[in-house]
Amino acid sequence: MSKMVACVNITITTILLVLNFITLVHAAPKVPCYFIFGDSLLDNGNNNNLNTTAKANYPPYGIDFPNGPTGRFTNGRNMADILAELLGFDHYIPPFASASGGNILQGVNYASGSAGIRNETGSHLGNRISLDYQLQNHQVTISHLVDLIGNKDSANLHLNKCLYIVGIGSNDYINNYLMPKYYPTNHLYTPSQYASMLIEQYAQQLKTLYEDGARKIALFGLPRIGCIPQELQKHNTTTCVNSTNEAIQLFNEKLKSLVDELNTNFTKAKFTYINMYSISSIMGTLSFLNKPCCNISKTTAGGQCVPEKTPCLLRAVHVFWDNFHPTENANIIAIMRAYDAFLPSDTYPMDISHLITSVSSL
Ligand SMILES: *[C@@H]1O[C@H](CO)[C@@H](O)[C@H](O)[C@H]1NC(C)=O
Ligand SMILES: *[C@@H]1O[C@H](CO)[C@@H](O)[C@H](O)[C@H]1NC(C)=O
Ligand SMILES: *[C@@H]1O[C@H](CO)[C@@H](O)[C@H](O)[C@H]1NC(C)=O
Ligand SMILES: *[C@@H]1O[C@H](CO)[C@@H](O)[C@H](O)[C@H]1NC(C)=O
Ligand SMILES: *[C@@H]1O[C@H](CO)[C@@H](O)[C@H](O)[C@H]1NC(C)=O
Ligand SMILES: *[C@@H]1O[C@H](CO)[C@@H](O)[C@H](O)[C@H]1NC(C)=O
């Protein structure tokens, strides 16, 4: 057993060393623009000036990021950053909170830690920008784009060519349904009813995004939330919490069906589903990797890193950075499989590299 673990360890380290050679390149990007909606897995600073404990602009967050702590909820780059590199951008997409001027032509990141599909999700931690508000912020960007580009039709043609990624829903479980102390949803709905309700609201939000010109849209399913350190601690267990993973899978199945429905109804657009559940299957199978890398706060920002404490040294072999969020290396593996599927089950019906070339002659 220990030999196998050592072997897996070496393989993972080797893969990660290779992956670390991805760097920002200086050629035309594969799409002219790229917009990001979601939660802390994609947030790159939108919560920094909000009154919330769900923020990550302090050390040791960012210890492996060139600019140090920026509000990214990990040690280095998040999935949105690495995808920007894979797409050939020479910069990361700026957060809405500080994006300005011509920068917005190549995209904006609206993601906000603790945010959800539902407006109230995450409210016990403080303020956050729920998906409805992220879509309102996108309207603000669009009005600036119209000014920059000169007219509405040209701005719309530009928006048609962009990639849109949306990674939302985890907090509607972690910071809502699984927290009956603060939110009533657990008492009011069965897991199946709750998942249906979330998907119904999400469908409306995605329609809004489509009406705002989005045509290439990747939707991230939920990872194995039953296997994150926070859940294991809450349930005092070392193996994944099945009831949580079952609730998550109901959401994912409905999201995958929604992708079919959206592709049928909106023939001018392409939607694809990223199977984060299977991509995150390494969690739980290698439980020694599931220990968080930083020292975890038990007080206000429970589950996040304690400020200023030195984190673990072998960050490359950890899946989890804090009690909720993957390390940079786990982010690299996940987003590479979303971009260029490793297994057929990784994406449905296509990976992001095919999504961006799928909608012709726009
Ligand atoms: C921030 O939120 C907390 C808790 O909701 C509240 O007590 C505090 O007054 C708020 N601070 C500011 C500056 O709004
Ligand atoms: C959430 O907030 C947005 C923005 O204020 C609002 O338009 C929307 O109706 C709200 N959604 C719900 C379900 O209350
Ligand atoms: C957690 O589980 C362990 C081992 O099963 C047990 O010894 C311990 O008392 C439990 N702790 C709590 C707080 O329930
Ligand atoms: C949890 O799920 C796993 C995998 O599906 C299964 O093998 C295990 O028996 C389940 N445990 C419980 C307590 O239901
Ligand atoms: C797709 O179209 C069908 C038939 O008009 C409609 O019933 C359904 O609600 C639509 N679904 C979505 C997600 O737009
Ligand atoms: C976190 O810090 C406390 C206090 O310094 C220490 O006792 C504990 O061992 C640390 N935990 C980890 C995982 O480093």
Tab-separated table of C-alpha atoms and ligand atoms in Angstrom:
chain	number	residue	atom	x	y	z
A	1	MET	CA	0.000	0.000	0.000
A	2	SER	CA	2.678	2.513	0.934
A	3	LYS	CA	4.544	1.594	-2.242
A	4	MET	CA	1.453	2.338	-4.279
A	5	VAL	CA	0.985	5.635	-2.513
A	6	ALA	CA	4.610	6.553	-3.184
A	7	CYS	CA	4.156	5.618	-6.820
A	8	VAL	CA	0.997	7.698	-7.205
A	9	ASN	CA	2.813	10.517	-5.480
A	10	ILE	CA	5.711	10.463	-7.921
A	11	THR	CA	3.385	10.294	-10.908
A	12	ILE	CA	1.352	13.236	-9.660
A	13	THR	CA	4.476	15.252	-8.957
A	14	THR	CA	5.804	14.528	-12.448
A	15	ILE	CA	2.542	15.551	-14.091
A	16	LEU	CA	2.469	18.701	-12.034
A	17	LEU	CA	6.035	19.637	-12.920
A	18	VAL	CA	5.148	19.316	-16.588
A	19	LEU	CA	1.950	21.315	-16.123
A	20	ASN	CA	3.819	24.102	-14.411
A	21	PHE	CA	5.510	24.949	-17.691
A	22	ILE	CA	2.316	26.471	-19.049
A	23	THR	CA	2.937	30.200	-19.179
A	24	LEU	CA	1.295	33.230	-20.670
A	25	VAL	CA	2.043	33.365	-24.389
A	26	HIS	CA	2.111	36.284	-26.768
A	27	ALA	CA	0.045	35.240	-29.757
A	28	ALA	CA	-3.564	36.045	-30.669
A	29	PRO	CA	-5.851	34.320	-28.185
A	30	LYS	CA	-8.143	31.565	-29.462
A	31	VAL	CA	-11.201	33.684	-28.609
A	32	PRO	CA	-11.216	37.483	-28.626
A	33	CYS	CA	-12.864	37.674	-25.222
A	34	TYR	CA	-13.764	35.588	-22.199
A	35	PHE	CA	-16.270	36.288	-19.406
A	36	ILE	CA	-16.382	34.529	-16.042
A	37	PHE	CA	-19.381	34.101	-13.712
A	38	GLY	CA	-19.324	32.103	-10.494
A	39	ASP	CA	-18.109	31.682	-6.937
A	40	SER	CA	-14.830	31.441	-5.017
A	41	LEU	CA	-13.435	28.774	-7.349
A	42	LEU	CA	-13.246	31.535	-9.996
A	43	ASP	CA	-13.253	34.817	-8.004
A	44	ASN	CA	-10.063	36.858	-8.465
A	45	GLY	CA	-10.729	39.829	-6.219
A	46	ASN	CA	-14.387	40.859	-6.452
A	47	ASN	CA	-14.956	40.358	-2.709
A	48	ASN	CA	-11.897	42.308	-1.554
A	49	ASN	CA	-13.867	45.442	-0.705
A	50	LEU	CA	-17.088	43.778	0.395
A	51	ASN	CA	-18.114	43.434	4.016
A	52	THR	CA	-17.783	39.665	4.248
A	53	THR	CA	-15.563	37.050	5.845
A	54	ALA	CA	-15.552	35.255	2.463
A	55	LYS	CA	-12.439	36.953	1.157
A	56	ALA	CA	-8.918	35.807	0.524
A	57	ASN	CA	-6.787	38.918	0.044
A	58	TYR	CA	-4.369	38.077	2.863
A	59	PRO	CA	-1.418	35.701	3.256
A	60	PRO	CA	-0.974	32.771	2.981
A	61	TYR	CA	-3.488	33.013	0.068
A	62	GLY	CA	-1.499	33.788	-3.065
A	63	ILE	CA	1.794	32.463	-1.680
A	64	ASP	CA	2.523	30.930	-5.117
A	65	PHE	CA	0.962	33.751	-7.162
A	66	PRO	CA	3.350	36.303	-8.720
A	67	ASN	CA	1.493	39.267	-7.152
A	68	GLY	CA	0.924	37.590	-3.780
A	69	PRO	CA	-2.544	37.704	-2.203
A	70	THR	CA	-5.107	39.145	-4.648
A	71	GLY	CA	-8.395	37.704	-3.455
A	72	ARG	CA	-7.944	34.362	-5.234
A	73	PHE	CA	-9.059	31.564	-2.913
A	74	THR	CA	-5.991	29.371	-3.427
A	75	ASN	CA	-2.202	29.362	-3.169
A	76	GLY	CA	-1.605	30.325	-6.812
A	77	ARG	CA	-3.678	30.564	-9.968
A	78	ASN	CA	-7.346	29.617	-10.025
A	79	MET	CA	-9.145	27.804	-12.849
A	80	ALA	CA	-10.148	31.059	-14.570
A	81	ASP	CA	-6.474	32.107	-14.720
A	82	ILE	CA	-5.221	28.815	-16.091
A	83	LEU	CA	-7.983	28.772	-18.699
A	84	ALA	CA	-6.892	32.272	-19.777
A	85	GLU	CA	-3.428	30.803	-20.375
A	86	LEU	CA	-4.796	27.810	-22.290
A	87	LEU	CA	-6.813	30.191	-24.483
A	88	GLY	CA	-3.658	32.162	-25.263
A	89	PHE	CA	-4.410	35.414	-23.418
A	90	ASP	CA	-1.355	37.421	-22.370
A	91	HIS	CA	-3.058	38.572	-19.168
A	92	TYR	CA	-5.576	37.297	-16.643
A	93	ILE	CA	-9.159	38.521	-16.988
A	94	PRO	CA	-9.639	41.467	-14.574
A	95	PRO	CA	-12.221	41.363	-11.768
A	96	PHE	CA	-15.317	43.505	-12.346
A	97	ALA	CA	-14.472	45.369	-9.117
A	98	SER	CA	-11.375	46.923	-10.715
A	99	ALA	CA	-11.794	46.426	-14.481
A	100	SER	CA	-11.738	49.622	-16.479
A	101	GLY	CA	-11.086	51.157	-19.869
A	102	GLY	CA	-10.218	49.085	-22.912
A	103	ASN	CA	-9.389	46.077	-20.735
A	104	ILE	CA	-13.024	45.023	-20.710
A	105	LEU	CA	-12.934	44.319	-24.465
A	106	GLN	CA	-11.219	41.015	-23.701
A	107	GLY	CA	-13.536	40.084	-20.857
A	108	VAL	CA	-14.401	40.579	-17.220
A	109	ASN	CA	-14.500	38.256	-14.211
A	110	TYR	CA	-17.690	38.693	-12.135
A	111	ALA	CA	-17.208	35.692	-9.805
A	112	SER	CA	-17.758	36.258	-6.086
A	113	GLY	CA	-16.832	34.039	-3.149
A	114	SER	CA	-19.843	32.621	-1.216
A	115	ALA	CA	-22.251	33.600	-4.014
A	116	GLY	CA	-24.920	31.323	-5.380
A	117	ILE	CA	-27.744	30.898	-7.820
A	118	ARG	CA	-30.060	32.038	-5.028
A	119	ASN	CA	-29.759	35.599	-3.790
A	120	GLU	CA	-29.695	34.731	-0.090
A	121	THR	CA	-26.964	32.085	-0.388
A	122	GLY	CA	-23.849	33.014	1.617
A	123	SER	CA	-25.581	35.883	3.467
A	124	HIS	CA	-24.500	34.649	6.917
A	125	LEU	CA	-20.886	35.407	5.889
A	126	GLY	CA	-21.692	38.953	4.753
A	127	ASN	CA	-22.110	40.574	1.359
A	128	ARG	CA	-21.550	38.753	-1.929
A	129	ILE	CA	-22.497	39.167	-5.568
A	130	SER	CA	-25.107	36.528	-6.360
A	131	LEU	CA	-25.534	35.340	-9.946
A	132	ASP	CA	-28.477	37.715	-10.499
A	133	TYR	CA	-26.247	40.640	-9.493
A	134	GLN	CA	-23.321	39.324	-11.551
A	135	LEU	CA	-25.645	39.441	-14.562
A	136	GLN	CA	-26.559	43.035	-13.674
A	137	ASN	CA	-22.841	43.867	-13.529
A	138	HIS	CA	-22.485	42.315	-16.986
A	139	GLN	CA	-25.126	44.791	-18.231
A	140	VAL	CA	-22.912	47.588	-16.918
A	141	THR	CA	-19.956	46.139	-18.842
A	142	ILE	CA	-22.075	45.844	-21.983
A	143	SER	CA	-23.080	49.507	-21.848
A	144	HIS	CA	-19.375	50.425	-21.581
A	145	LEU	CA	-18.587	48.089	-24.489
A	146	VAL	CA	-21.207	49.822	-26.631
A	147	ASP	CA	-19.462	53.134	-25.891
A	148	LEU	CA	-16.015	51.673	-26.667
A	149	ILE	CA	-17.045	49.868	-29.856
A	150	GLY	CA	-19.327	52.604	-31.120
A	151	ASN	CA	-22.714	50.949	-31.536
A	152	LYS	CA	-24.957	48.242	-30.153
A	153	ASP	CA	-24.873	45.888	-33.159
A	154	SER	CA	-21.079	45.754	-33.334
A	155	ALA	CA	-20.881	45.298	-29.573
A	156	ASN	CA	-23.337	42.421	-29.854
A	157	LEU	CA	-21.278	40.792	-32.643
A	158	HIS	CA	-18.246	41.067	-30.379
A	159	LEU	CA	-20.134	39.493	-27.448
A	160	ASN	CA	-21.247	36.608	-29.712
A	161	LYS	CA	-17.595	35.624	-30.238
A	162	CYS	CA	-16.622	35.399	-26.570
A	163	LEU	CA	-16.317	32.354	-24.359
A	164	TYR	CA	-18.478	32.403	-21.208
A	165	ILE	CA	-17.873	30.117	-18.267
A	166	VAL	CA	-20.248	29.793	-15.329
A	167	GLY	CA	-19.293	27.899	-12.157
A	168	ILE	CA	-22.040	28.345	-9.565
A	169	GLY	CA	-24.185	26.242	-7.224
A	170	SER	CA	-21.685	24.899	-4.661
A	171	ASN	CA	-22.622	27.626	-2.181
A	172	ASP	CA	-26.325	26.945	-2.645
A	173	TYR	CA	-25.398	23.719	-0.828
A	174	ILE	CA	-22.416	24.586	1.415
A	175	ASN	CA	-23.665	28.022	2.454
A	176	ASN	CA	-27.390	27.389	2.292
A	177	TYR	CA	-29.010	23.920	2.052
A	178	LEU	CA	-26.409	22.204	4.258
A	179	MET	CA	-26.677	24.955	6.911
A	180	PRO	CA	-30.125	24.588	8.468
A	181	LYS	CA	-28.974	26.771	11.354
A	182	TYR	CA	-29.010	29.814	9.053
A	183	TYR	CA	-31.250	28.903	6.121
A	184	PRO	CA	-34.739	27.353	5.968
A	185	THR	CA	-34.315	25.547	2.610
A	186	ASN	CA	-33.333	22.214	4.197
A	187	HIS	CA	-36.641	22.071	6.081
A	188	LEU	CA	-38.703	23.246	3.156
A	189	TYR	CA	-37.440	21.064	0.300
A	190	THR	CA	-36.254	17.534	-0.360
A	191	PRO	CA	-32.851	17.297	-2.090
A	192	SER	CA	-34.633	16.576	-5.364
A	193	GLN	CA	-37.037	19.527	-5.020
A	194	TYR	CA	-34.164	21.824	-4.084
A	195	ALA	CA	-32.071	20.755	-7.077
A	196	SER	CA	-35.064	21.292	-9.411
A	197	MET	CA	-35.690	24.719	-7.971
A	198	LEU	CA	-32.034	25.730	-8.376
A	199	ILE	CA	-31.962	24.490	-11.972
A	200	GLU	CA	-35.173	26.347	-12.815
A	201	GLN	CA	-33.708	29.624	-11.538
A	202	TYR	CA	-30.359	28.896	-13.235
A	203	ALA	CA	-32.163	28.283	-16.548
A	204	GLN	CA	-33.690	31.782	-16.348
A	205	GLN	CA	-30.295	33.296	-15.547
A	206	LEU	CA	-28.690	31.503	-18.510
A	207	LYS	CA	-31.459	32.781	-20.776
A	208	THR	CA	-30.551	36.293	-19.657
A	209	LEU	CA	-26.910	35.607	-20.506
A	210	TYR	CA	-27.974	34.339	-23.959
A	211	GLU	CA	-30.121	37.416	-24.534
A	212	ASP	CA	-27.048	39.492	-23.680
A	213	GLY	CA	-25.208	37.912	-26.604
A	214	ALA	CA	-23.520	34.825	-25.142
A	215	ARG	CA	-23.200	31.982	-27.645
A	216	LYS	CA	-20.382	29.732	-26.339
A	217	ILE	CA	-21.152	28.823	-22.773
A	218	ALA	CA	-19.473	26.255	-20.510
A	219	LEU	CA	-21.352	25.319	-17.325
A	220	PHE	CA	-19.362	23.788	-14.487
A	221	GLY	CA	-21.133	21.033	-12.578
A	222	LEU	CA	-20.548	20.697	-8.853
A	223	PRO	CA	-17.523	18.866	-7.431
A	224	ARG	CA	-17.721	16.191	-4.706
A	225	ILE	CA	-18.741	18.531	-1.917
A	226	GLY	CA	-19.265	15.495	0.321
A	227	CYS	CA	-15.483	14.970	0.194
A	228	ILE	CA	-14.202	18.464	1.054
A	229	PRO	CA	-12.354	18.757	4.391
A	230	GLN	CA	-15.067	21.034	5.811
A	231	GLU	CA	-17.754	18.366	5.283
A	232	LEU	CA	-15.573	15.588	6.669
A	233	GLN	CA	-14.935	17.654	9.800
A	234	LYS	CA	-18.571	18.622	10.178
A	235	HIS	CA	-19.566	14.940	10.061
A	236	ASN	CA	-16.507	13.769	12.019
A	237	THR	CA	-15.574	11.253	9.358
A	238	THR	CA	-12.599	10.423	7.166
A	239	THR	CA	-14.658	9.153	4.241
A	240	CYS	CA	-16.874	11.189	1.934
A	241	VAL	CA	-20.357	12.130	3.166
A	242	ASN	CA	-22.660	10.171	0.886
A	243	SER	CA	-25.867	12.062	1.572
A	244	THR	CA	-24.152	15.289	0.474
A	245	ASN	CA	-22.692	13.747	-2.662
A	246	GLU	CA	-26.096	12.288	-3.514
A	247	ALA	CA	-27.735	15.725	-3.234
A	248	ILE	CA	-24.964	17.169	-5.423
A	249	GLN	CA	-25.465	14.494	-8.042
A	250	LEU	CA	-29.176	15.337	-8.313
A	251	PHE	CA	-28.175	18.905	-9.185
A	252	ASN	CA	-25.575	17.716	-11.696
A	253	GLU	CA	-27.951	15.324	-13.480
A	254	LYS	CA	-30.510	18.095	-13.858
A	255	LEU	CA	-27.837	20.524	-15.067
A	256	LYS	CA	-26.711	18.057	-17.722
A	257	SER	CA	-30.332	17.697	-18.917
A	258	LEU	CA	-30.644	21.475	-18.926
A	259	VAL	CA	-27.652	21.645	-21.286
A	260	ASP	CA	-29.508	19.376	-23.736
A	261	GLU	CA	-32.621	21.490	-23.441
A	262	LEU	CA	-30.738	24.764	-23.967
A	263	ASN	CA	-28.924	23.356	-26.986
A	264	THR	CA	-32.276	22.287	-28.460
A	265	ASN	CA	-34.021	25.584	-27.759
A	266	PHE	CA	-31.221	28.000	-28.590
A	267	THR	CA	-29.786	26.738	-31.856
A	268	LYS	CA	-27.614	29.837	-32.334
A	269	ALA	CA	-25.667	28.967	-29.169
A	270	LYS	CA	-23.722	26.031	-27.786
A	271	PHE	CA	-23.799	25.061	-24.137
A	272	THR	CA	-21.590	22.413	-22.606
A	273	TYR	CA	-21.455	20.712	-19.224
A	274	ILE	CA	-18.153	20.278	-17.370
A	275	ASN	CA	-18.313	17.176	-15.176
A	276	MET	CA	-16.457	18.463	-12.123
A	277	TYR	CA	-17.900	15.584	-10.135
A	278	SER	CA	-15.976	12.944	-12.032
A	279	ILE	CA	-13.001	15.245	-12.611
A	280	SER	CA	-12.779	15.644	-8.807
A	281	SER	CA	-12.914	11.876	-8.235
A	282	ILE	CA	-9.333	11.956	-6.938
A	283	MET	CA	-10.834	13.425	-3.771
A	284	GLY	CA	-11.863	10.714	-1.381
A	285	THR	CA	-9.903	7.996	-3.141
A	286	LEU	CA	-6.572	9.327	-1.919
A	287	SER	CA	-7.607	10.515	1.512
A	288	PHE	CA	-4.065	11.441	2.539
A	289	LEU	CA	-4.277	14.178	-0.102
A	290	ASN	CA	-7.490	15.545	1.363
A	291	LYS	CA	-5.812	17.302	4.280
A	292	PRO	CA	-5.834	21.061	3.786
A	293	CYS	CA	-2.469	22.690	3.254
A	294	CYS	CA	-2.910	25.835	5.350
A	295	ASN	CA	-3.771	26.235	9.018
A	296	ILE	CA	-7.558	26.387	9.213
A	297	SER	CA	-9.464	29.078	11.068
A	298	LYS	CA	-12.149	27.820	13.417
A	299	THR	CA	-13.591	31.246	14.159
A	300	THR	CA	-15.027	33.938	11.905
A	301	ALA	CA	-13.948	32.784	8.458
A	302	GLY	CA	-14.359	29.135	9.504
A	303	GLY	CA	-12.696	26.762	7.093
A	304	GLN	CA	-10.456	29.370	5.479
A	305	CYS	CA	-6.760	29.838	6.208
A	306	VAL	CA	-5.652	31.547	9.424
A	307	PRO	CA	-3.927	34.813	8.341
A	308	GLU	CA	-0.122	34.894	8.154
A	309	LYS	CA	0.418	31.253	9.201
A	310	THR	CA	3.016	29.345	7.166
A	311	PRO	CA	1.265	26.686	5.066
A	312	CYS	CA	2.522	23.192	4.199
A	313	LEU	CA	5.638	22.940	2.039
A	314	LEU	CA	4.593	20.179	-0.366
A	315	ARG	CA	1.743	22.138	-1.887
A	316	ALA	CA	2.167	20.322	-5.193
A	317	VAL	CA	0.869	17.043	-3.782
A	318	HIS	CA	-2.106	18.432	-1.878
A	319	VAL	CA	-5.557	18.519	-3.440
A	320	PHE	CA	-6.915	21.004	-0.889
A	321	TRP	CA	-5.483	24.368	-0.003
A	322	ASP	CA	-7.999	25.247	2.723
A	323	ASN	CA	-11.122	23.425	3.908
A	324	PHE	CA	-13.065	24.312	0.735
A	325	HIS	CA	-10.723	25.186	-2.098
A	326	PRO	CA	-8.307	23.203	-4.249
A	327	THR	CA	-4.621	23.999	-4.540
A	328	GLU	CA	-3.289	25.542	-7.736
A	329	ASN	CA	-2.148	22.142	-8.933
A	330	ALA	CA	-5.583	20.604	-8.442
A	331	ASN	CA	-6.982	23.603	-10.360
A	332	ILE	CA	-4.551	22.945	-13.209
A	333	ILE	CA	-5.603	19.312	-13.548
A	334	ALA	CA	-9.328	20.129	-13.384
A	335	ILE	CA	-9.309	22.952	-15.923
A	336	MET	CA	-7.009	21.090	-18.337
A	337	ARG	CA	-9.558	18.255	-18.405
A	338	ALA	CA	-12.375	20.768	-18.948
A	339	TYR	CA	-10.445	22.360	-21.818
A	340	ASP	CA	-9.185	19.155	-23.425
A	341	ALA	CA	-11.140	16.199	-22.044
A	342	PHE	CA	-9.017	13.343	-20.733
A	343	LEU	CA	-11.957	10.914	-20.361
A	344	PRO	CA	-15.169	10.969	-22.438
A	345	SER	CA	-17.125	11.554	-19.216
A	346	ASP	CA	-15.233	14.790	-18.432
A	347	THR	CA	-17.445	17.049	-20.538
A	348	TYR	CA	-20.822	16.846	-22.287
A	349	PRO	CA	-21.321	17.130	-25.171
A	350	MET	CA	-17.881	18.671	-25.822
A	351	ASP	CA	-14.846	20.118	-24.098
A	352	ILE	CA	-14.006	23.818	-24.100
A	353	SER	CA	-11.443	23.487	-26.905
A	354	HIS	CA	-14.263	22.240	-29.165
A	355	LEU	CA	-16.867	24.629	-27.752
A	356	ILE	CA	-14.876	27.657	-28.871
A	357	THR	CA	-14.806	26.469	-32.491
A	358	SER	CA	-18.325	24.998	-32.490
A	359	VAL	CA	-20.454	28.024	-33.293
A	360	SER	CA	-19.628	28.861	-36.882
A	361	SER	CA	-19.587	32.126	-38.838
A	362	LEU	CA	-20.596	34.535	-36.167
B	1	LIG	C1	-20.262	44.463	8.274
B	1	LIG	O1	-21.155	43.405	8.557
B	1	LIG	C2	-21.293	43.167	9.936
B	1	LIG	C3	-22.100	41.889	10.103
B	1	LIG	O2	-23.203	41.880	9.261
B	1	LIG	C4	-21.914	44.365	10.607
B	1	LIG	O3	-22.067	44.138	11.980
B	1	LIG	C5	-21.011	45.567	10.365
B	1	LIG	O4	-21.632	46.735	10.879
B	1	LIG	C6	-20.748	45.756	8.891
B	1	LIG	N1	-19.723	46.778	8.724
B	1	LIG	C7	-19.841	47.760	7.857
B	1	LIG	C8	-18.686	48.699	7.753
B	1	LIG	O5	-20.824	47.895	7.142
B	2	LIG	C1	-32.421	38.595	-6.650
B	2	LIG	O1	-31.963	39.913	-6.750
B	2	LIG	C2	-32.121	40.477	-8.050
B	2	LIG	C3	-31.450	41.824	-8.060
B	2	LIG	O2	-32.030	42.688	-7.133
B	2	LIG	C4	-33.583	40.569	-8.392
B	2	LIG	O3	-33.753	41.089	-9.684
B	2	LIG	C5	-34.174	39.165	-8.335
B	2	LIG	O4	-35.555	39.231	-8.546
B	2	LIG	C6	-33.895	38.519	-7.005
B	2	LIG	N1	-34.283	37.140	-7.116
B	2	LIG	C7	-35.075	36.574	-6.237
B	2	LIG	C8	-35.420	35.148	-6.492
B	2	LIG	O5	-35.504	37.164	-5.260
B	3	LIG	C1	-15.136	11.697	16.135
B	3	LIG	O1	-14.883	10.363	15.779
B	3	LIG	C2	-13.861	9.759	16.549
B	3	LIG	C3	-13.510	8.392	15.972
B	3	LIG	O2	-14.651	7.785	15.429
B	3	LIG	C4	-14.302	9.703	18.004
B	3	LIG	O3	-13.290	9.112	18.808
B	3	LIG	C5	-14.581	11.132	18.489
B	3	LIG	O4	-15.092	11.112	19.802
B	3	LIG	C6	-15.572	11.823	17.567
B	3	LIG	N1	-15.658	13.234	17.940
B	3	LIG	C7	-16.808	13.862	18.069
B	3	LIG	C8	-16.734	15.314	18.404
B	3	LIG	O5	-17.896	13.318	17.897
B	4	LIG	C1	-21.170	5.551	0.362
B	4	LIG	O1	-20.990	5.457	-1.031
B	4	LIG	C2	-20.010	4.505	-1.408
B	4	LIG	C3	-19.798	4.649	-2.895
B	4	LIG	O2	-21.006	4.727	-3.566
B	4	LIG	C4	-20.482	3.131	-0.983
B	4	LIG	O3	-19.507	2.186	-1.329
B	4	LIG	C5	-20.689	3.123	0.537
B	4	LIG	O4	-21.202	1.886	0.950
B	4	LIG	C6	-21.626	4.225	0.965
B	4	LIG	N1	-21.660	4.325	2.410
B	4	LIG	C7	-22.783	4.461	3.095
B	4	LIG	C8	-22.612	4.581	4.559
B	4	LIG	O5	-23.864	4.511	2.564
B	5	LIG	C1	-37.329	24.752	-24.211
B	5	LIG	O1	-38.487	24.812	-25.030
B	5	LIG	C2	-39.568	24.060	-24.514
B	5	LIG	C3	-40.654	24.074	-25.576
B	5	LIG	O2	-40.945	25.371	-25.980
B	5	LIG	C4	-40.020	24.687	-23.211
B	5	LIG	O3	-41.096	23.935	-22.671
B	5	LIG	C5	-38.849	24.661	-22.238
B	5	LIG	O4	-39.187	25.314	-21.043
B	5	LIG	C6	-37.638	25.338	-22.833
B	5	LIG	N1	-36.511	25.136	-21.947
B	5	LIG	C7	-35.591	26.063	-21.705
B	5	LIG	C8	-34.527	25.724	-20.712
B	5	LIG	O5	-35.584	27.133	-22.240
B	6	LIG	C1	-2.128	25.526	13.357
B	6	LIG	O1	-1.614	26.437	14.282
B	6	LIG	C2	-1.716	25.980	15.620
B	6	LIG	C3	-1.259	27.092	16.555
B	6	LIG	O2	-0.018	27.588	16.159
B	6	LIG	C4	-0.898	24.716	15.791
B	6	LIG	O3	-1.031	24.227	17.105
B	6	LIG	C5	-1.391	23.670	14.805
B	6	LIG	O4	-0.601	22.523	14.853
B	6	LIG	C6	-1.386	24.223	13.390
B	6	LIG	N1	-2.017	23.251	12.489
B	6	LIG	C7	-1.523	22.936	11.316
B	6	LIG	C8	-2.296	21.964	10.516
B	6	LIG	O5	-0.491	23.411	10.912
